[in-house]
Short mmCIF file of C-alpha atoms and ligand atoms in Angstrom, two decimals:
data_model
loop_
_atom_site.label_atom_id
_atom_site.label_comp_id
_atom_site.label_asym_id
_atom_site.label_seq_id
_atom_site.Cartn_x
_atom_site.Cartn_y
_atom_site.Cartn_z
CA UNK A 1247 3.32 -71.07 -117.27
CA UNK A 1248 -0.74 -71.18 -116.95
CA UNK A 1249 -2.32 -71.46 -113.81
CA UNK A 1250 -4.99 -74.06 -113.61
CA UNK A 1251 -5.36 -74.27 -109.81
CA UNK A 1252 -3.79 -72.37 -106.55
CA UNK A 1253 -5.34 -73.73 -103.22
CA UNK A 1254 -4.34 -71.79 -99.62
CA UNK A 1255 -2.97 -74.74 -97.54
CA UNK A 1256 -1.50 -73.39 -94.03
CA UNK A 1257 -0.72 -70.65 -92.02
CA UNK A 1258 1.99 -70.84 -88.96
CA UNK A 1259 4.68 -69.29 -87.29
CA UNK A 1260 7.16 -72.22 -86.87
CA UNK A 1261 8.79 -72.82 -90.02
CA UNK A 1262 9.16 -77.16 -88.31
CA UNK A 1263 5.39 -76.69 -89.01
CA UNK A 1264 5.41 -75.80 -92.66
CA UNK A 1265 4.23 -78.47 -95.25
CA UNK A 1266 7.07 -81.55 -95.01
CA UNK A 1267 5.79 -82.15 -99.51
CA UNK A 1268 9.46 -81.58 -101.30
CA UNK A 1269 8.02 -79.53 -103.71
CA UNK A 1270 9.74 -76.76 -105.26
CA UNK A 1271 8.89 -73.18 -103.34
CA UNK A 1272 9.61 -69.68 -103.99
CA UNK A 1273 8.65 -67.54 -101.33
CA UNK A 1274 8.25 -63.42 -101.21
CA UNK A 1275 9.24 -61.09 -98.73
CA UNK A 1276 10.26 -57.28 -98.43
CA UNK A 1277 8.88 -54.34 -96.43
CA UNK A 1278 5.69 -54.11 -95.17
CA UNK A 1279 2.94 -52.85 -97.83
CA UNK A 1280 5.51 -53.14 -100.66
CA UNK A 1281 2.57 -55.41 -102.05
CA UNK A 1282 3.52 -58.99 -101.63
CA UNK A 1283 0.02 -60.59 -101.27
CA UNK A 1284 -0.80 -58.45 -104.16
CA UNK A 1285 1.80 -60.04 -106.40
CA UNK A 1286 0.57 -63.42 -105.58
CA UNK A 1287 -2.87 -62.44 -106.04
CA UNK A 1288 -2.18 -60.96 -109.35
CA UNK A 1289 -0.17 -64.12 -110.33
CA UNK A 1290 -2.25 -67.03 -109.35
CA UNK A 1291 -5.40 -64.46 -110.88
CA UNK A 1292 -7.27 -64.66 -108.19
CA UNK A 1293 -8.56 -61.06 -105.99
CA UNK A 1294 -7.93 -62.82 -102.43
CA UNK A 1295 -6.51 -65.67 -102.06
CA UNK A 1296 -3.30 -63.64 -100.12
CA UNK A 1297 -5.18 -61.27 -97.68
CA UNK A 1298 -3.77 -57.28 -98.74
CA UNK A 1299 -4.77 -54.26 -96.55
CA UNK A 1300 -3.57 -50.57 -97.23
CA UNK A 1301 -2.56 -50.85 -93.78
CA UNK A 1302 1.17 -52.16 -93.13
CA UNK A 1303 1.51 -55.50 -91.41
CA UNK A 1304 -1.59 -57.49 -92.59
CA UNK A 1305 0.51 -60.59 -93.10
CA UNK A 1306 1.55 -62.04 -89.77
CA UNK A 1307 2.30 -65.67 -90.36
CA UNK A 1308 4.37 -67.81 -93.07
CA UNK A 1309 1.23 -68.47 -96.01
CA UNK A 1310 1.72 -71.79 -98.00
CA UNK A 1311 -0.37 -71.60 -101.28
CA UNK A 1312 -0.13 -74.59 -103.56
CA UNK A 1313 0.04 -74.06 -107.61
CA UNK A 1314 -1.03 -76.35 -110.13
CA UNK A 1315 -0.98 -79.35 -107.24
CA UNK A 1316 2.90 -78.87 -107.63
CA UNK A 1317 4.73 -76.06 -106.11
CA UNK A 1318 4.58 -73.66 -103.35
CA UNK A 1319 3.93 -70.22 -103.59
CA UNK A 1320 4.91 -68.78 -99.89
CA UNK A 1321 3.40 -65.38 -98.36
CA UNK A 1322 5.49 -63.83 -95.46
CA UNK A 1323 4.96 -61.04 -93.11
CA UNK A 1324 6.82 -57.74 -94.23
CA UNK A 1325 10.10 -56.81 -92.39
CA UNK A 1326 10.75 -53.10 -91.03
CA UNK A 1327 7.36 -52.34 -89.95
CA UNK A 1328 7.36 -49.90 -87.53
CA UNK A 1329 4.38 -49.84 -85.96
CA UNK A 1330 4.48 -53.39 -84.20
CA UNK A 1331 6.55 -53.77 -80.66
CA UNK A 1332 10.06 -53.98 -80.85
CA UNK A 1333 9.35 -57.74 -79.31
CA UNK A 1334 6.76 -58.38 -81.64
CA UNK A 1335 8.96 -57.12 -84.33
CA UNK A 1336 11.82 -59.61 -82.91
CA UNK A 1337 9.28 -62.85 -83.18
CA UNK A 1338 8.88 -61.71 -86.79
CA UNK A 1339 12.18 -61.01 -87.86
CA UNK A 1340 13.46 -64.84 -86.19
CA UNK A 1341 11.13 -66.96 -88.07
CA UNK A 1342 11.41 -65.27 -91.12
CA UNK A 1343 15.23 -65.61 -90.89
CA UNK A 1344 14.74 -69.11 -89.26
CA UNK A 1345 11.97 -69.91 -92.86
CA UNK A 1346 14.80 -68.94 -94.87
CA UNK A 1347 17.80 -70.58 -93.11
CA UNK A 1348 15.71 -73.74 -92.85
CA UNK A 1349 13.71 -74.18 -95.11
CA UNK A 1350 15.48 -76.94 -97.81
CA UNK A 1351 12.50 -76.70 -100.58
CA UNK A 1352 12.90 -73.04 -100.98
CA UNK A 1353 14.55 -72.64 -104.46
CA UNK A 1354 14.49 -68.91 -104.40
CA UNK A 1355 13.36 -65.83 -102.86
CA UNK A 1356 11.62 -62.96 -104.52
CA UNK A 1357 12.71 -59.49 -102.10
CA UNK A 1358 9.98 -56.85 -103.34
CA UNK A 1359 10.74 -53.62 -103.45
CA UNK A 1360 8.76 -50.24 -104.29
CA UNK A 1361 10.22 -48.94 -106.95
CA UNK A 1362 9.04 -45.31 -106.41
CA UNK A 1363 11.55 -45.25 -103.65
CA UNK A 1364 15.02 -45.06 -103.34
CA UNK A 1365 16.98 -48.22 -102.26
CA UNK A 1366 16.12 -48.76 -98.42
CA UNK A 1367 19.01 -49.59 -96.26
CA UNK A 1368 16.97 -53.01 -94.98
CA UNK A 1369 16.30 -54.19 -98.39
CA UNK A 1370 20.23 -54.05 -99.01
CA UNK A 1371 21.17 -55.30 -95.42
CA UNK A 1372 17.93 -58.26 -96.00
CA UNK A 1373 19.70 -59.21 -99.41
CA UNK A 1374 23.27 -59.46 -98.53
CA UNK A 1375 22.32 -61.41 -95.87
CA UNK A 1376 20.57 -63.63 -98.38
CA UNK A 1377 23.70 -63.46 -100.03
CA UNK A 1378 25.52 -64.69 -97.40
CA UNK A 1379 23.75 -67.71 -96.46
CA UNK A 1380 23.53 -68.64 -100.27
CA UNK A 1381 19.84 -68.10 -100.63
CA UNK A 1382 19.07 -67.47 -104.60
CA UNK A 1383 16.97 -64.43 -105.03
CA UNK A 1384 15.34 -62.21 -107.54
CA UNK A 1385 14.49 -58.89 -106.85
CA UNK A 1386 10.65 -57.46 -108.05
CA UNK A 1387 10.36 -54.09 -108.30
CA UNK A 1388 6.68 -52.99 -107.43
CA UNK A 1389 3.58 -50.76 -108.18
CA UNK A 1390 5.09 -49.96 -111.57
CA UNK A 1391 1.85 -48.56 -112.09
CA UNK A 1392 2.57 -45.51 -109.50
CA UNK A 1393 5.11 -44.14 -111.61
CA UNK A 1394 5.27 -42.33 -114.72
CA UNK A 1395 6.63 -44.10 -118.06
CA UNK A 1396 9.53 -41.98 -118.17
CA UNK A 1397 10.26 -41.81 -114.38
CA UNK A 1398 10.76 -45.78 -114.08
CA UNK A 1399 13.94 -46.91 -116.19
CA UNK A 1400 15.87 -43.71 -114.10
CA UNK A 1401 14.31 -45.43 -110.51
CA UNK A 1402 15.51 -48.78 -111.77
CA UNK A 1403 18.59 -47.41 -113.38
CA UNK A 1404 19.35 -45.81 -109.94
CA UNK A 1405 18.70 -49.14 -107.73
CA UNK A 1406 21.26 -51.27 -110.36
CA UNK A 1407 24.02 -48.63 -109.58
CA UNK A 1408 23.54 -48.95 -106.20
CA UNK A 1409 23.22 -52.71 -106.16
CA UNK A 1410 26.52 -52.58 -107.86
CA UNK A 1411 28.20 -51.19 -105.15
CA UNK A 1412 27.58 -54.57 -103.44
CA UNK A 1413 27.18 -56.73 -105.98
CA UNK A 1414 29.20 -57.69 -109.05
CA UNK A 1415 26.53 -58.39 -110.90
CA UNK A 1416 23.22 -57.15 -110.88
CA UNK A 1417 20.96 -60.23 -109.64
CA UNK A 1418 17.59 -60.93 -112.09
CA UNK A 1419 14.93 -58.76 -111.51
CA UNK A 1420 11.26 -58.16 -112.44
CA UNK A 1421 9.25 -55.23 -112.77
CA UNK A 1422 5.71 -56.18 -111.69
CA UNK A 1423 2.31 -54.04 -111.22
CA UNK A 1424 -0.58 -56.13 -109.42
CA UNK A 1425 -3.28 -53.55 -110.75
CA UNK A 1426 -1.80 -53.56 -114.36
CA UNK A 1427 -0.86 -57.44 -113.95
CA UNK A 1428 2.72 -55.76 -115.77
CA UNK A 1429 5.26 -58.46 -115.27
CA UNK A 1430 2.92 -61.49 -114.62
CA UNK A 1431 4.36 -63.67 -117.85
CA UNK A 1432 8.13 -63.09 -116.75
CA UNK A 1433 7.40 -64.05 -113.23
CA UNK A 1434 5.27 -67.11 -114.16
CA UNK A 1435 7.66 -68.29 -116.77
CA UNK A 1436 10.80 -67.47 -115.16
CA UNK A 1437 9.24 -70.08 -112.37
CA UNK A 1438 7.78 -72.65 -114.61
CA UNK A 1439 11.45 -72.91 -116.21
CA UNK A 1440 12.91 -73.61 -113.18
CA UNK A 1441 10.26 -76.17 -112.32
CA UNK A 1442 10.78 -77.92 -115.45
CA UNK A 1443 14.64 -78.16 -114.78
CA UNK A 1444 13.95 -79.15 -111.40
CA UNK A 1445 11.87 -81.86 -112.91
CA UNK A 1446 14.46 -82.93 -115.70
CA UNK A 1447 17.38 -82.77 -112.69
P1 GTP B 1936 2.15 -56.75 -95.84
O1 GTP B 1936 1.31 -58.31 -95.79
O2 GTP B 1936 1.51 -55.82 -94.59
O3 GTP B 1936 3.60 -57.14 -94.99
O4 GTP B 1936 1.71 -56.25 -96.88
P2 GTP B 1936 2.15 -56.45 -98.42
O5 GTP B 1936 3.57 -56.18 -99.02
O6 GTP B 1936 1.50 -58.08 -98.53
O7 GTP B 1936 0.90 -55.62 -99.42
P3 GTP B 1936 -0.09 -55.69 -100.03
O8 GTP B 1936 -0.51 -57.03 -101.16
O9 GTP B 1936 -1.31 -55.90 -98.82
O10 GTP B 1936 -0.62 -54.54 -100.21
C1 GTP B 1936 -0.66 -52.75 -99.44
C2 GTP B 1936 -1.34 -52.03 -100.93
O11 GTP B 1936 -0.86 -51.64 -101.46
C3 GTP B 1936 -2.39 -52.01 -100.56
O12 GTP B 1936 -3.48 -51.54 -100.57
C4 GTP B 1936 -2.65 -52.64 -102.33
O13 GTP B 1936 -3.63 -52.58 -102.78
C5 GTP B 1936 -1.49 -51.80 -102.67
N1 GTP B 1936 -0.37 -51.96 -103.78
C6 GTP B 1936 0.00 -53.72 -103.90
N2 GTP B 1936 0.52 -54.31 -105.14
C7 GTP B 1936 0.34 -52.63 -105.61
C8 GTP B 1936 0.60 -52.32 -107.42
O14 GTP B 1936 1.25 -52.81 -107.64
N3 GTP B 1936 0.17 -50.98 -107.61
C9 GTP B 1936 -0.89 -50.38 -107.19
N4 GTP B 1936 -1.28 -49.00 -107.50
N5 GTP B 1936 -0.90 -50.66 -105.59
C10 GTP B 1936 -0.50 -51.95 -105.09
MG1 MG B 1937 0.44 -59.50 -96.61
#
């Protein structure tokens, strides 16, 4: 899929105030610093449409971006960020879960995990929660450029093995790098295909 336009629409902490348009929407979620905002920029070919930072906790609101004037990409705050206060964490968790529970426009979530790390409890639990709430998702392994080429498949295999302890099948997954652009076409074509199906249904 070709990206012709990508524009910021609105940021807020209240799912009720998200855009009312009935356009298909795809949300990026995962631990702080995993690369959600960077991946959005990489996908749409814009350096700083979504704000990124080397320090975790950069994205603090629900951010809507409209793509090709016909669908939304949503950048969310990370979960599991240790340095925000407990009360702030609760507020975050609450609006993130309420976003997923209430946003009927959401077609699919992308759960981002850093390909260098072992499967993390918080990600596994979040995917479990998505499953229980029947929210479709794919996994995106990020920062592939940071692993030696030989190590990458081993890490992915380990992750799949862990997932199969909880899931009958490995969910759909992508391997990406926001620095090299790896996975860009795969993710965009996947979204494009779903958008086409929705248009024809
Ligand atoms: P929060 O908004 O804090 O939840 O973080 P985020 O998940 O949006 O992460 P963000 O995109 O801000 O990236 C965090 C850091 O990781 C930044 O320093 C990015 O430059 C770096 N980063 C993100 N993706 C990649 C990648 O694919 N490769 C490399 N090498 N660095 C990356
Ligand atoms: Mg971010």
